[in-house]
């Protein structure tokens, strides 16, 4: 099923790379007691009461440029994720897109499930014509020797970008096209960024792991175990959820369910809800 929307003149595709094993909710959100999940059990958890994430990425076409926002978990198999295998390259083809037509790869951050398809098994750039845009503060954090040795994905999928000469470090607000730019959204990782889209008066945002589960639309104060700086992530998430709702942005969330990657944050009777955006061909 094609999951594609338009934001003004910009086209955005959701592309699923892999479905990892589900988590117990109090494992993934260790500070949230199980009782607090009760009211979200039906809408957020699966039939076994577990939290199912999806590893999705986005392709964005703006002003003739093709931009990948994140590159999934990679080909695998991934023993630390139930031996799952990534499917992104097939998904790209299925949508009539082509890896060698990608102009930019922009990383929301450098965790393993966002950089996996950067480099081929032969050590070449998977997107041979692309500049890879890497958040500077993430590069500086994850290349510290004591951090680097705990993150195998850096060795495999990020460090080669520098040697291949295809990497540009970005910081602050970085314009990719006149319709697509980055903004810093630190906390989940030090350099975490969101990708903003603005065209013909319409706005959208790729939130990366600022929001990993739909429950955080309703409860933006809830942070997962993956947030490196929980306090900062909390502040950033509260502010962005308010902005996304206030400006009526279309939000694109890679870890949300297939069929529900695009939506808007709406308020009914004082409570926030996730309103899925219908696909547009
Ligand atoms: Zn992630």
Short mmCIF file of C-alpha atoms in Angstrom, two decimals, residues 88-253:
data_model
loop_
_atom_site.label_atom_id
_atom_site.label_comp_id
_atom_site.label_asym_id
_atom_site.label_seq_id
_atom_site.Cartn_x
_atom_site.Cartn_y
_atom_site.Cartn_z
CA UNK A 88 13.95 -0.16 2.29
CA UNK A 89 15.62 -0.57 -1.10
CA UNK A 90 12.71 -2.70 -2.39
CA UNK A 91 10.26 -0.16 -0.99
CA UNK A 92 12.04 2.66 -2.82
CA UNK A 93 11.79 0.72 -6.09
CA UNK A 94 8.15 -0.21 -5.49
CA UNK A 95 7.27 3.49 -5.31
CA UNK A 96 8.97 4.15 -8.63
CA UNK A 97 11.85 5.97 -6.99
CA UNK A 98 15.52 5.14 -7.48
CA UNK A 99 18.45 5.04 -5.05
CA UNK A 100 20.77 6.63 -7.61
CA UNK A 101 18.41 9.60 -8.03
CA UNK A 102 18.59 10.60 -4.35
CA UNK A 103 20.22 14.04 -3.99
CA UNK A 104 20.31 14.25 -0.17
CA UNK A 105 20.09 11.89 2.77
CA UNK A 106 19.26 13.83 5.93
CA UNK A 107 19.62 12.09 9.29
CA UNK A 108 17.33 13.08 12.15
CA UNK A 109 19.97 11.46 14.39
CA UNK A 110 22.56 8.67 14.37
CA UNK A 111 20.86 5.76 16.17
CA UNK A 112 21.15 2.35 14.48
CA UNK A 113 17.57 2.24 13.15
CA UNK A 114 18.05 5.52 11.24
CA UNK A 115 21.36 4.98 9.43
CA UNK A 116 21.24 1.30 8.40
CA UNK A 117 21.14 1.59 4.60
CA UNK A 118 23.77 4.36 4.29
CA UNK A 119 26.52 2.13 2.95
CA UNK A 120 26.51 -1.11 0.91
CA UNK A 121 28.15 -4.37 2.02
CA UNK A 122 31.03 -3.40 -0.30
CA UNK A 123 31.50 -0.11 1.56
CA UNK A 124 30.09 2.14 -1.19
CA UNK A 125 27.43 4.82 -0.70
CA UNK A 126 23.99 3.20 -1.21
CA UNK A 127 22.77 6.53 -2.59
CA UNK A 128 25.74 7.24 -4.87
CA UNK A 129 24.83 10.79 -5.92
CA UNK A 130 23.69 11.97 -2.49
CA UNK A 131 25.22 14.33 0.02
CA UNK A 132 24.61 12.82 3.47
CA UNK A 133 23.62 15.51 5.99
CA UNK A 134 24.64 14.53 9.53
CA UNK A 135 23.82 16.60 12.64
CA UNK A 136 27.14 17.99 13.89
CA UNK A 137 26.36 17.54 17.61
CA UNK A 138 25.50 13.86 17.00
CA UNK A 139 28.73 13.33 15.07
CA UNK A 140 30.70 14.89 17.93
CA UNK A 141 28.85 12.85 20.58
CA UNK A 142 28.85 9.43 18.89
CA UNK A 143 32.50 9.63 17.75
CA UNK A 144 33.79 10.00 21.32
CA UNK A 145 35.93 6.85 21.82
CA UNK A 146 34.00 5.55 24.87
CA UNK A 147 30.64 6.00 23.06
CA UNK A 148 31.87 4.78 19.68
CA UNK A 149 32.83 1.35 20.97
CA UNK A 150 29.25 0.79 22.23
CA UNK A 151 27.55 1.71 18.94
CA UNK A 152 28.47 -0.76 16.16
CA UNK A 153 26.17 1.06 13.71
CA UNK A 154 28.58 4.01 13.72
CA UNK A 155 31.45 1.87 12.42
CA UNK A 156 29.31 0.15 9.84
CA UNK A 157 27.06 2.95 8.59
CA UNK A 158 28.29 6.42 9.58
CA UNK A 159 32.11 6.61 9.79
CA UNK A 160 32.47 5.38 6.16
CA UNK A 161 30.53 8.49 4.98
CA UNK A 162 33.46 10.66 5.99
CA UNK A 163 36.04 8.50 4.20
CA UNK A 164 33.85 8.39 1.08
CA UNK A 165 33.72 12.20 1.10
CA UNK A 166 29.92 12.28 0.92
CA UNK A 167 29.14 13.68 4.40
CA UNK A 168 28.26 17.26 5.34
CA UNK A 169 27.84 18.16 9.01
CA UNK A 170 24.83 20.42 9.58
CA UNK A 171 23.75 22.50 12.54
CA UNK A 172 21.12 25.09 13.39
CA UNK A 173 18.57 25.76 10.70
CA UNK A 174 19.89 24.30 7.47
CA UNK A 175 18.08 24.90 4.19
CA UNK A 176 18.04 21.87 1.83
CA UNK A 177 15.67 23.36 -0.77
CA UNK A 178 13.68 26.58 -0.34
CA UNK A 179 10.79 24.35 0.86
CA UNK A 180 12.70 21.89 3.07
CA UNK A 181 14.93 22.72 6.03
CA UNK A 182 16.18 21.31 9.33
CA UNK A 183 15.64 22.61 12.87
CA UNK A 184 17.44 21.46 16.01
CA UNK A 185 15.27 19.31 18.33
CA UNK A 186 17.86 18.10 20.87
CA UNK A 187 17.35 15.68 23.75
CA UNK A 188 16.74 12.23 22.25
CA UNK A 189 20.29 12.70 20.99
CA UNK A 190 22.41 15.87 21.31
CA UNK A 191 22.12 16.78 17.62
CA UNK A 192 18.64 15.43 16.94
CA UNK A 193 16.87 17.43 14.23
CA UNK A 194 13.46 17.66 12.62
CA UNK A 195 12.88 18.21 8.91
CA UNK A 196 10.46 21.05 8.19
CA UNK A 197 8.46 21.31 4.98
CA UNK A 198 6.74 24.52 3.96
CA UNK A 199 5.07 24.98 0.58
CA UNK A 200 2.04 26.90 -0.72
CA UNK A 201 1.02 27.86 2.81
CA UNK A 202 1.04 24.24 4.02
CA UNK A 203 3.48 22.91 6.60
CA UNK A 204 4.82 19.53 7.58
CA UNK A 205 7.48 18.07 9.85
CA UNK A 206 9.42 14.79 10.03
CA UNK A 207 9.80 14.29 13.77
CA UNK A 208 12.41 11.51 13.92
CA UNK A 209 12.55 10.08 17.44
CA UNK A 210 11.30 13.21 19.15
CA UNK A 211 8.02 11.24 19.09
CA UNK A 212 8.51 7.46 18.92
CA UNK A 213 5.03 6.26 19.87
CA UNK A 214 1.60 7.69 19.18
CA UNK A 215 1.07 7.70 22.96
CA UNK A 216 3.42 10.71 23.10
CA UNK A 217 0.92 12.75 21.05
CA UNK A 218 -1.51 12.36 23.94
CA UNK A 219 1.21 12.34 26.61
CA UNK A 220 4.12 14.50 25.35
CA UNK A 221 5.61 14.33 28.85
CA UNK A 222 6.36 10.62 28.44
CA UNK A 223 9.97 9.88 27.48
CA UNK A 224 11.36 6.51 26.36
CA UNK A 225 14.50 4.77 27.60
CA UNK A 226 16.20 5.79 24.35
CA UNK A 227 16.27 9.52 25.19
CA UNK A 228 19.91 10.35 25.97
CA UNK A 229 19.05 13.57 27.83
CA UNK A 230 15.54 12.93 29.22
CA UNK A 231 15.02 16.47 30.58
CA UNK A 232 16.02 18.15 27.32
CA UNK A 233 13.98 15.65 25.27
CA UNK A 234 10.96 16.39 27.47
CA UNK A 235 11.27 20.17 26.95
CA UNK A 236 11.78 19.83 23.20
CA UNK A 237 8.89 17.38 22.77
CA UNK A 238 6.42 19.54 24.73
CA UNK A 239 7.40 22.59 22.66
CA UNK A 240 7.23 20.78 19.29
CA UNK A 241 3.89 19.09 20.02
CA UNK A 242 2.47 22.54 20.83
CA UNK A 243 3.94 23.97 17.65
CA UNK A 244 2.73 21.09 15.43
CA UNK A 245 -0.78 21.41 16.85
CA UNK A 246 -0.76 25.23 16.84
CA UNK A 247 0.48 25.59 13.26
CA UNK A 248 -1.69 22.76 11.93
CA UNK A 249 1.32 20.90 10.56
CA UNK A 250 1.15 17.48 8.97
CA UNK A 251 3.43 15.30 11.08
CA UNK A 252 5.43 12.37 9.69
CA UNK A 253 6.48 9.81 12.33
#
